[in-house]
Coordinates of C-alpha atoms and ligand atoms in Angstrom, one line a residue:
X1 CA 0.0 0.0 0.0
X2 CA 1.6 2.9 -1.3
X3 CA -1.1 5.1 -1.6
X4 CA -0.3 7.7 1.6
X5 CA 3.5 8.2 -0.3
X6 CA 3.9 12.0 -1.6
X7 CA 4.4 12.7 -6.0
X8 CA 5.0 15.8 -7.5
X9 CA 3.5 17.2 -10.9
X10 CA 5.4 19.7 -13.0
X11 CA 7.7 20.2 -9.8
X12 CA 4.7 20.5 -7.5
X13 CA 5.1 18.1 -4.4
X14 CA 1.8 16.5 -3.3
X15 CA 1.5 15.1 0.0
X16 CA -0.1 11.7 -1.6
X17 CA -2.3 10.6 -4.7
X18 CA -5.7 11.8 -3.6
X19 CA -7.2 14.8 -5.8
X20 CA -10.6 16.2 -4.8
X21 CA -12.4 16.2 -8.6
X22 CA -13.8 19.8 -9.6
X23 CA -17.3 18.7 -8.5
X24 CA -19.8 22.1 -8.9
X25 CA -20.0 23.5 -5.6
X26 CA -23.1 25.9 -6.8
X27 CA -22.5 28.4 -4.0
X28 CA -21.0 31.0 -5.4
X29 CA -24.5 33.2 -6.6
X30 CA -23.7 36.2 -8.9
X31 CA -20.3 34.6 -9.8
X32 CA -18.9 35.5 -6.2
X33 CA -16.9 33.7 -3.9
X34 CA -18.1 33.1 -0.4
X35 CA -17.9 31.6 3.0
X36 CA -20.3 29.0 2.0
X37 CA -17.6 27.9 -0.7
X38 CA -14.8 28.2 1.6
X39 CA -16.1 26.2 3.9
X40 CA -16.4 23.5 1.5
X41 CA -12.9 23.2 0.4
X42 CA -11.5 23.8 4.1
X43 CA -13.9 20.6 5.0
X44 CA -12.8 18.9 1.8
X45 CA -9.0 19.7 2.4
X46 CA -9.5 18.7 6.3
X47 CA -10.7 15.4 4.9
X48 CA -7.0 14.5 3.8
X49 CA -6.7 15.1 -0.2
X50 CA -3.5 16.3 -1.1
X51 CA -5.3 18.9 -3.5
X52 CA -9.1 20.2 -3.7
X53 CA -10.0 21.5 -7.0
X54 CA -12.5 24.3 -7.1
X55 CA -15.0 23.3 -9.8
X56 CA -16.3 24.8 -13.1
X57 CA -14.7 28.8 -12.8
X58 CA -15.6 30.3 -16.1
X59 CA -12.6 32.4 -18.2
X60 CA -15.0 34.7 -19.1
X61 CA -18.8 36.4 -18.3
X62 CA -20.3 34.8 -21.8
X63 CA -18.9 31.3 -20.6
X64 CA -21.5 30.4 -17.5
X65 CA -23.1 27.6 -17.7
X66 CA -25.4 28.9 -14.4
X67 CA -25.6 32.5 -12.3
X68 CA -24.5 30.7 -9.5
X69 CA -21.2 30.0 -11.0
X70 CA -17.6 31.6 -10.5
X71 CA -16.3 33.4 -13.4
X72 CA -12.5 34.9 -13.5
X73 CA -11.8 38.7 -13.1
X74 CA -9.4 41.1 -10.7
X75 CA -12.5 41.8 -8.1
X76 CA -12.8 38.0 -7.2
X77 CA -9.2 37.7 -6.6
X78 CA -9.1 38.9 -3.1
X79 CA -11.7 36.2 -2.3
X80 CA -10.2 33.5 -4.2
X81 CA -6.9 33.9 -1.8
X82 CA -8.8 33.6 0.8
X83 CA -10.3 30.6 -0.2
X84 CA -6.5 29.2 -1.2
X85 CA -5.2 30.4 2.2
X86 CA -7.3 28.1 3.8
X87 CA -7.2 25.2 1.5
X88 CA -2.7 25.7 2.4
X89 CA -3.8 25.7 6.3
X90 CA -5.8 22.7 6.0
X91 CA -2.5 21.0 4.7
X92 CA -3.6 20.8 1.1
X93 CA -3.0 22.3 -2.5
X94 CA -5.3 24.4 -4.7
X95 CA -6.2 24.2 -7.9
X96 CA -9.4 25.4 -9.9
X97 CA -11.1 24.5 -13.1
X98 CA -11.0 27.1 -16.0
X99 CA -13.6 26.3 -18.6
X100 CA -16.1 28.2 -21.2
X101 CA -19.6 26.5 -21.5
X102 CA -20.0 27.4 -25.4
X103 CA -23.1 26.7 -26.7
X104 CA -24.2 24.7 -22.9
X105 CA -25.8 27.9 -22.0
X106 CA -28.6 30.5 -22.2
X107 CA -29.5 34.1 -23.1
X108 CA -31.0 34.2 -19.8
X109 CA -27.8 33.3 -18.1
X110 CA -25.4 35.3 -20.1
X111 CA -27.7 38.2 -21.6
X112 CA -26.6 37.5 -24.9
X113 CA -26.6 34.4 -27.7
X114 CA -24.3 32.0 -26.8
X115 CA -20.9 31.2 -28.3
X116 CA -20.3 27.7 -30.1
X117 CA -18.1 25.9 -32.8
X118 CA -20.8 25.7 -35.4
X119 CA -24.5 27.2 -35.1
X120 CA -26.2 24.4 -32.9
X121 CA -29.4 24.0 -31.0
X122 CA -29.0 22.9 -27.2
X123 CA -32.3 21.0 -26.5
X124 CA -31.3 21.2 -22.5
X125 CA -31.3 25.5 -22.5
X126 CA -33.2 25.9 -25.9
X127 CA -30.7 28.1 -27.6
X128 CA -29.3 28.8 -30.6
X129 CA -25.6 29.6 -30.7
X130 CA -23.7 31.5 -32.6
X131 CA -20.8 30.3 -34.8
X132 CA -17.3 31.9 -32.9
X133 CA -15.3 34.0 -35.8
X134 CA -11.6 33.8 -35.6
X135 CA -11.7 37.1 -33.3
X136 CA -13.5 35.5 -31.5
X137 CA -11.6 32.4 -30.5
X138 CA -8.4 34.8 -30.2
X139 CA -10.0 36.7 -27.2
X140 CA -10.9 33.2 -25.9
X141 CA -7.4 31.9 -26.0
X142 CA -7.0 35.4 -24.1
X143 CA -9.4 34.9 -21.4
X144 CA -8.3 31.3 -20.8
X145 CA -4.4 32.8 -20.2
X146 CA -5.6 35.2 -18.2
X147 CA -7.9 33.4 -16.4
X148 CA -4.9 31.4 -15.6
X149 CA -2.4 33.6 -14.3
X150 CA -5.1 35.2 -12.0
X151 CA -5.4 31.8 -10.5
X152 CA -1.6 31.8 -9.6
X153 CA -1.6 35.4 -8.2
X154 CA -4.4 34.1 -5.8
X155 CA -2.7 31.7 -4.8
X156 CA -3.6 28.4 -6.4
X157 CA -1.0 25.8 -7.2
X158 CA -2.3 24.5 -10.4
X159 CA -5.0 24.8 -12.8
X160 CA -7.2 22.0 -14.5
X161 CA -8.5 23.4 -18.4
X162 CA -11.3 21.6 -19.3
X163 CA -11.5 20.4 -22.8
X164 CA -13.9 17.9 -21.7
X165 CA -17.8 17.2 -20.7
X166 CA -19.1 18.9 -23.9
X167 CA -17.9 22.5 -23.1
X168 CA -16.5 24.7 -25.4
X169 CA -13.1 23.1 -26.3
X170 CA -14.8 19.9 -26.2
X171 CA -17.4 21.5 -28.7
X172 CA -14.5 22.9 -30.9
X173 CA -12.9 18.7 -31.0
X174 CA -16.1 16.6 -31.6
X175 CA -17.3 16.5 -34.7
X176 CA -21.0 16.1 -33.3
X177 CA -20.8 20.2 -32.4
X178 CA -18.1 21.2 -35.1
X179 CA -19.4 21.4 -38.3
X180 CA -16.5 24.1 -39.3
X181 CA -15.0 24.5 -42.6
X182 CA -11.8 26.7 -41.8
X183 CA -8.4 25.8 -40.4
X184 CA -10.9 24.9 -36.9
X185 CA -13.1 22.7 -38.0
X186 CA -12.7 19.2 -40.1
X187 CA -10.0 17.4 -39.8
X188 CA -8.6 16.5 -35.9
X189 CA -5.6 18.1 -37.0
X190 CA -7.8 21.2 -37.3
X191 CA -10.4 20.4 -34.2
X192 CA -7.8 20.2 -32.0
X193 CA -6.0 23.6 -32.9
X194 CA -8.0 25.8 -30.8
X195 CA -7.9 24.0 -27.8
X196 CA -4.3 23.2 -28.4
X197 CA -3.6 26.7 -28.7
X198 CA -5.5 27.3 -25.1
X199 CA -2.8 25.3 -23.7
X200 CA 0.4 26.9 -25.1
X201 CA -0.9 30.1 -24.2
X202 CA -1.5 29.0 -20.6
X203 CA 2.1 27.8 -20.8
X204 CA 3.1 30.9 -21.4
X205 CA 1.1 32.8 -18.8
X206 CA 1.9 30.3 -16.2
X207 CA 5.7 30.1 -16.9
X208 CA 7.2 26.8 -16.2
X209 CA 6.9 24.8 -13.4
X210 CA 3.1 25.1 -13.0
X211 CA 1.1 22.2 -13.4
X212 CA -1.8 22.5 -16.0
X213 CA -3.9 19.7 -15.6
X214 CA -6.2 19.0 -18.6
X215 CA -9.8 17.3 -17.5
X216 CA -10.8 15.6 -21.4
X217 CA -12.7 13.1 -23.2
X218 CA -12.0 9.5 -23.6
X219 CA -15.3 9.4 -26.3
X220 CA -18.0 11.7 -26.2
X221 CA -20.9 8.8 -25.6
X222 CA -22.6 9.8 -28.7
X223 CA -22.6 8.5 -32.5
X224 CA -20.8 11.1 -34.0
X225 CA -18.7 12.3 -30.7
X226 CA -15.3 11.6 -30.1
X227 CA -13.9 8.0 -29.7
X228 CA -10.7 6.7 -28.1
X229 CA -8.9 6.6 -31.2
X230 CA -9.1 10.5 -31.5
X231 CA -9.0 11.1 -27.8
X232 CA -5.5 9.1 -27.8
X233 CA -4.1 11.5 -30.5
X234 CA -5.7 15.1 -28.6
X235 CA -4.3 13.4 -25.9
X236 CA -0.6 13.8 -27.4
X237 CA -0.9 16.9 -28.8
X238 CA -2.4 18.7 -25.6
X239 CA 1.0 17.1 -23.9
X240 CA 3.5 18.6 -26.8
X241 CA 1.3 21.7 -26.3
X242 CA 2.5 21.9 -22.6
X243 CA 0.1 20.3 -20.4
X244 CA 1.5 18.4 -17.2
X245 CA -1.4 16.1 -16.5
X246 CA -4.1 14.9 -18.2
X247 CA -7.5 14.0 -16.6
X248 CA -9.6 11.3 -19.1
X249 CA -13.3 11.7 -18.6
X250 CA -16.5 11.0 -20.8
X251 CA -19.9 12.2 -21.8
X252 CA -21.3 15.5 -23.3
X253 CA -23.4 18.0 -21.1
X254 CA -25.5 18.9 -23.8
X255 CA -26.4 15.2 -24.8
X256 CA -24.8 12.4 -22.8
X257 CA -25.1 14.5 -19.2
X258 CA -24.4 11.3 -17.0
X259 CA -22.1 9.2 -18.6
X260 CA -19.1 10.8 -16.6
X261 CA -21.4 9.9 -13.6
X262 CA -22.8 6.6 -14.2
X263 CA -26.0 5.6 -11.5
X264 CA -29.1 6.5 -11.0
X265 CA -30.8 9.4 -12.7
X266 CA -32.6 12.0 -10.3
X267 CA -35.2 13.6 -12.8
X268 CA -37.4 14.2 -9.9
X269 CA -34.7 16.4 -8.1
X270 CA -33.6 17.9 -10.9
X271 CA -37.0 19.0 -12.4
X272 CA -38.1 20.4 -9.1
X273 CA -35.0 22.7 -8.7
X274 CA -34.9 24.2 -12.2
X275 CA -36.4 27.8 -11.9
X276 CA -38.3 28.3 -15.3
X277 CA -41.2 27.0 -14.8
X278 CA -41.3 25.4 -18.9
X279 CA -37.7 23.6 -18.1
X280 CA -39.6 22.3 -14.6
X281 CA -42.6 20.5 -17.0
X282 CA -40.3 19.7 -20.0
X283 CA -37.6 17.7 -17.2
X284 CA -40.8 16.0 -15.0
X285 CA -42.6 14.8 -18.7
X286 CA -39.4 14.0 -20.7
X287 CA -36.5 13.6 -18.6
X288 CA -36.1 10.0 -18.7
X289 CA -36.4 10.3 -22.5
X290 CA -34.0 13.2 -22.5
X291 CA -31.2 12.2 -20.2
X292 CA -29.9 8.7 -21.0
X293 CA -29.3 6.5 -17.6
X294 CA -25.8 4.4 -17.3
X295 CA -24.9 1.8 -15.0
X296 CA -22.4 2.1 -12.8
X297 CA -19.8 -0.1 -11.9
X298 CA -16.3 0.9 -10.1
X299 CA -13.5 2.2 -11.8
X300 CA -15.8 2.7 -14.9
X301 CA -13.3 4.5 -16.8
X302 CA -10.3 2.2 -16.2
X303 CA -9.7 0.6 -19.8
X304 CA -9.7 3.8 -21.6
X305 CA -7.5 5.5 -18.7
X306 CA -4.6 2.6 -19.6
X307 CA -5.1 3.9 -23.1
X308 CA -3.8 7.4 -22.4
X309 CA -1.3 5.9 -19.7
X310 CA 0.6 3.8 -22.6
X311 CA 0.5 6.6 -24.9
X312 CA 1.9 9.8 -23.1
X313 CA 4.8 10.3 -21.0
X314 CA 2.8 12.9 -18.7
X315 CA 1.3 11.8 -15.3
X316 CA -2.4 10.5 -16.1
X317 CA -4.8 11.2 -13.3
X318 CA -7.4 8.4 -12.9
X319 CA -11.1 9.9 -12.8
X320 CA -14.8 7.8 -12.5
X321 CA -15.9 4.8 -9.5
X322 CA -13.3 5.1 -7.2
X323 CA -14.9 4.2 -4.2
X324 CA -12.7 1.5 -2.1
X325 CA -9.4 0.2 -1.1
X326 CA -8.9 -2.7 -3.8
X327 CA -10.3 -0.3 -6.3
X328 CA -7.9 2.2 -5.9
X329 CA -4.8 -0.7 -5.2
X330 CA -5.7 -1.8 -8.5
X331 CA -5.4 1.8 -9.7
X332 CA -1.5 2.3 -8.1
X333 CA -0.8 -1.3 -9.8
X334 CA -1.9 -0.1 -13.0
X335 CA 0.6 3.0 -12.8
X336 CA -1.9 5.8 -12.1
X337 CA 0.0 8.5 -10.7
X338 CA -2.8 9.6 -9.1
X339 CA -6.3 9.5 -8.6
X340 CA -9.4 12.4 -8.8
X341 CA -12.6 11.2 -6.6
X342 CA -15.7 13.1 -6.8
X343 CA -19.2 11.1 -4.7
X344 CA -17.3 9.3 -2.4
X345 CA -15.7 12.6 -1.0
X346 CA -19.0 14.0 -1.4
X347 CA -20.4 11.8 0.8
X348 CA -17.8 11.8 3.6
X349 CA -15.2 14.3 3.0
X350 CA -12.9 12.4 5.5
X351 CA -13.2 9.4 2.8
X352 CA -9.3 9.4 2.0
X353 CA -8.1 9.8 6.1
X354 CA -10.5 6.9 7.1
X355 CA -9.9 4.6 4.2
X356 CA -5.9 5.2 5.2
X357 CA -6.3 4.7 8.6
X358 CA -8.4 1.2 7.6
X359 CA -11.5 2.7 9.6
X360 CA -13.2 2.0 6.2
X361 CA -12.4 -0.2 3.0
X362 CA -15.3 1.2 1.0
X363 CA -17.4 4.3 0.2
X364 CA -21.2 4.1 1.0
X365 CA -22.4 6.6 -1.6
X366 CA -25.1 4.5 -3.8
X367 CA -24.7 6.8 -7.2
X368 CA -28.3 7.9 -6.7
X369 CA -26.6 10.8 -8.0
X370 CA -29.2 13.3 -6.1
X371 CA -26.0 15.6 -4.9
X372 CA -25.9 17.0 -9.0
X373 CA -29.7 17.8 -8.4
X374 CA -28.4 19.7 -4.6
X375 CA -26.0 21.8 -6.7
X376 CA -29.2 23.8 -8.2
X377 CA -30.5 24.3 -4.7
X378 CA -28.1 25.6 -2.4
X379 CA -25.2 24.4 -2.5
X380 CA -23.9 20.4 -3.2
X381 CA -24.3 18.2 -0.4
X382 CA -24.4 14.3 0.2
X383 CA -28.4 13.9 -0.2
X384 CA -28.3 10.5 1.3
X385 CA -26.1 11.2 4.5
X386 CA -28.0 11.9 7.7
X387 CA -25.1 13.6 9.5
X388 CA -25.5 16.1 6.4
X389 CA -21.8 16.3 5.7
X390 CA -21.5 20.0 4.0
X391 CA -24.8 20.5 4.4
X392 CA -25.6 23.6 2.3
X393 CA -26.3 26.5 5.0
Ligands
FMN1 C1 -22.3 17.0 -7.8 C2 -21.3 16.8 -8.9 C3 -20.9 18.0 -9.6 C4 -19.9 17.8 -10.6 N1 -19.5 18.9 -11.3 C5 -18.5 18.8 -12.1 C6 -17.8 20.0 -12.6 O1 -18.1 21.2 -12.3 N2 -16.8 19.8 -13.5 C7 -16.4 18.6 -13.9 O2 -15.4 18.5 -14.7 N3 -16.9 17.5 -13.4 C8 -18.0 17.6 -12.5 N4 -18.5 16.4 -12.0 C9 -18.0 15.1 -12.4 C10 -16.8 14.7 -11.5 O3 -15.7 15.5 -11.6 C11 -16.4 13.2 -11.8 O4 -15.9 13.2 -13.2 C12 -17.5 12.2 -11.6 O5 -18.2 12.5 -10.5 C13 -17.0 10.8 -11.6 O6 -16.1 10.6 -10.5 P1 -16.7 9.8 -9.1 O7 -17.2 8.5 -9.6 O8 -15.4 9.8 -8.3 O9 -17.8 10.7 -8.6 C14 -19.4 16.5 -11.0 C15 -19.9 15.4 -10.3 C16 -20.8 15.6 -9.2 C17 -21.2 14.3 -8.5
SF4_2 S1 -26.1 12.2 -2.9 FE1 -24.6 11.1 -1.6 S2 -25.0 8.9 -2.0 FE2 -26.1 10.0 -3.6 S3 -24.5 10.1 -5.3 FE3 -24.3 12.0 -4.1 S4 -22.7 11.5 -2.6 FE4 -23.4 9.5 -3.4

């Protein structure tokens, strides 16, 4: 049992191979950061992680997915140290997901038509977006390097891009949202150049010696998405481009919403929480036609993990079902430098110090995946747990 012994990314030390997954907090209404969030990451840190990662943080105002969603700029970065400051107290490193939703989002949310690869309805918001011109994507490049460097100055010790779950950059590589006919669209040669691009110019921003993480796709989960085969070569090219760490998830947000997740699928919860009143009905009547419902097993994402892990020379970060001691010795066996965990740390954010300590050998969170329903409503919290574990307040 190695699993307590320290590693290092990109020079960074980390005390062992436990990684709190960016798992949407939704506390942080009008794209502010605050105690309620803190809090969270303090507990989560407390619990023994050797890094929390502050989920979904948008590089720019048109990129929110939600309202109750962080989004990068100077004012926040007071709070945002803060937030680091305690996460470093508690023993633990920072980092914090940069994304863009793209097309994933609303006119209500943003105030204006949302960004995408190619012009595309989203059936989950019922918008229309926009196709993104070349000036476009160079501002986003912009607002992704920025983005980044903010999170340094406040104090975080890495940052995870994601290119994955359907968001923008994941829009801009599957061929199911890019319907291009420039030097982005295409080819995977061409796909891949904008997100690509994101990276190097983090690279720069960042300097050396700062891990960027990439969260990605193994496949998309839909015909016409994004298989292995592709997601081995992004895979290469985001490493020459100058990531430190890559992250292989699945599924597609705007189509495939709980394939990352695998388990039940809360339509109830979900349908009660959503605020317009036609998005209430439309879940209640069609969800269970809408939102396709995946088994779940442990370590669901191992056999396309091993795919990455044999074909790049960067630290590959397991993600999906890790939720017990054999599980994650047959994770260390297979070479994972180390592991992100979203439910079970949800469910008892001292998972990783009582599994060490042998108090426990297995999580007790039963997927019934009604914590991504608690996001909408408050603030995530284990639904199931009766001692209310980061209860929202
Ligand atoms: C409540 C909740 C919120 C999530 N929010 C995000 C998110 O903001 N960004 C992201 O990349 N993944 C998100 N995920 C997915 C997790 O990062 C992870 O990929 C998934 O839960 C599988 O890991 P697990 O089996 O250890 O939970 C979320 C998962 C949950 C349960
Ligand atoms: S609500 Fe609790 S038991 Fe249900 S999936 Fe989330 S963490 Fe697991």
């Amino acid at each position: 049992m190695n699993f307590l012994t320290a590693n290092s990314i990109e020079g960074l030390k980390l005390k062992n191979r436990f990684m709190r997954a960016g798992c949407f907090e939704g506390m942080c209404q009008n794209g502010q950061v605050t105690d309620q969030l803190i809090e969270h990451h303090r507990r989560v840190a407390e619990g023994g992680v050797a890094m929390s990662t502050v989920a979904y943080c948008s590089v720019s105002q048109d990129g929110l997915t939600f309202p109750h969603e962080l989004w990068m700029r100077k004012e926040i970065m007071p709070d945002l140290k803060r937030l680091t400051d305690v996460i470093h107290r508690e023993g633990a490193a920072a980092s914090i997901q940069l994304g863009h939703s793209g097309f994933f989002t609303s006119k209500n949310v943003i105030g204006k038509r949302p960004l995408g690869a190619s012009p595309k309805l989203c059936v989950f918001t019922l918008s229309y977006c926009r196709e993104m011109t070349e000036t476009d994507i160079s501002e986003k490049i912009a607002a992704f390097a920025s983005a980044a460097l903010m999170a340094k100055e406040s104090g975080f010790d890495a940052v995870e891009i994601h290119a994955g779950h359907g968001y923008l950059l994941s829009q801009f590589l599957s061929p199911w949202t890019n319907k291009r006919k420039d030097k982005y669209g295409g080819s995977l040669e061409n796909r891949l150049r904008f997100p690509a691009e994101v990276i190097k110019q983090v690279r720069k921003s960042v300097g050396k010696d700062f891990p960027i993480l990439v969260k990605m796709n193994q496949r998309d989960g839909m015909r016409g998405g994004i298989e292995i085969e592709d997601a081995i070569q992004i895979a290469r090219a985001f490493e020459k481009a100058g990531a430190s760490a890559l992250i292989p998830s699945t599924g597609f947000t705007s189509k495939v919403p709980f394939l990352m997740l695998r388990g039940n699928l809360p339509v109830k919860e979900m349908s009660n929480n959503q605020t317009e009143f036609i998005k209430r009905i439309g879940l209640k009547l069609f969800g269970r036609f809408m939102v396709p419902q995946h088994d779940y097993q442990p370590l669901f994402l191992l056999e396309g993990a091993k795919k990455f892990k044999a074909a790049v020379g960067i630290p590959v970060i397991y993600i999906g079902g890790t939720d017990s001691f054999d599980g994650i010795n047959e994770l260390l066996d297979a070479g994972f430098d180390f592991i992100q965990i979203g439910r079970a740390t949800i469910q008892d954010p001292d998972f990783v110090k009582k599994l060490s300590s042998g108090e426990i050998q297995k999580s007790v969170c039963d997927h019934c995946n009604r914590c991504v329903a608690a996001m909408d409503a408050g603030g995530v919290y284990c639904v199931s747990n009766e001692a209310g574990f980061l209860e929202s307040s």
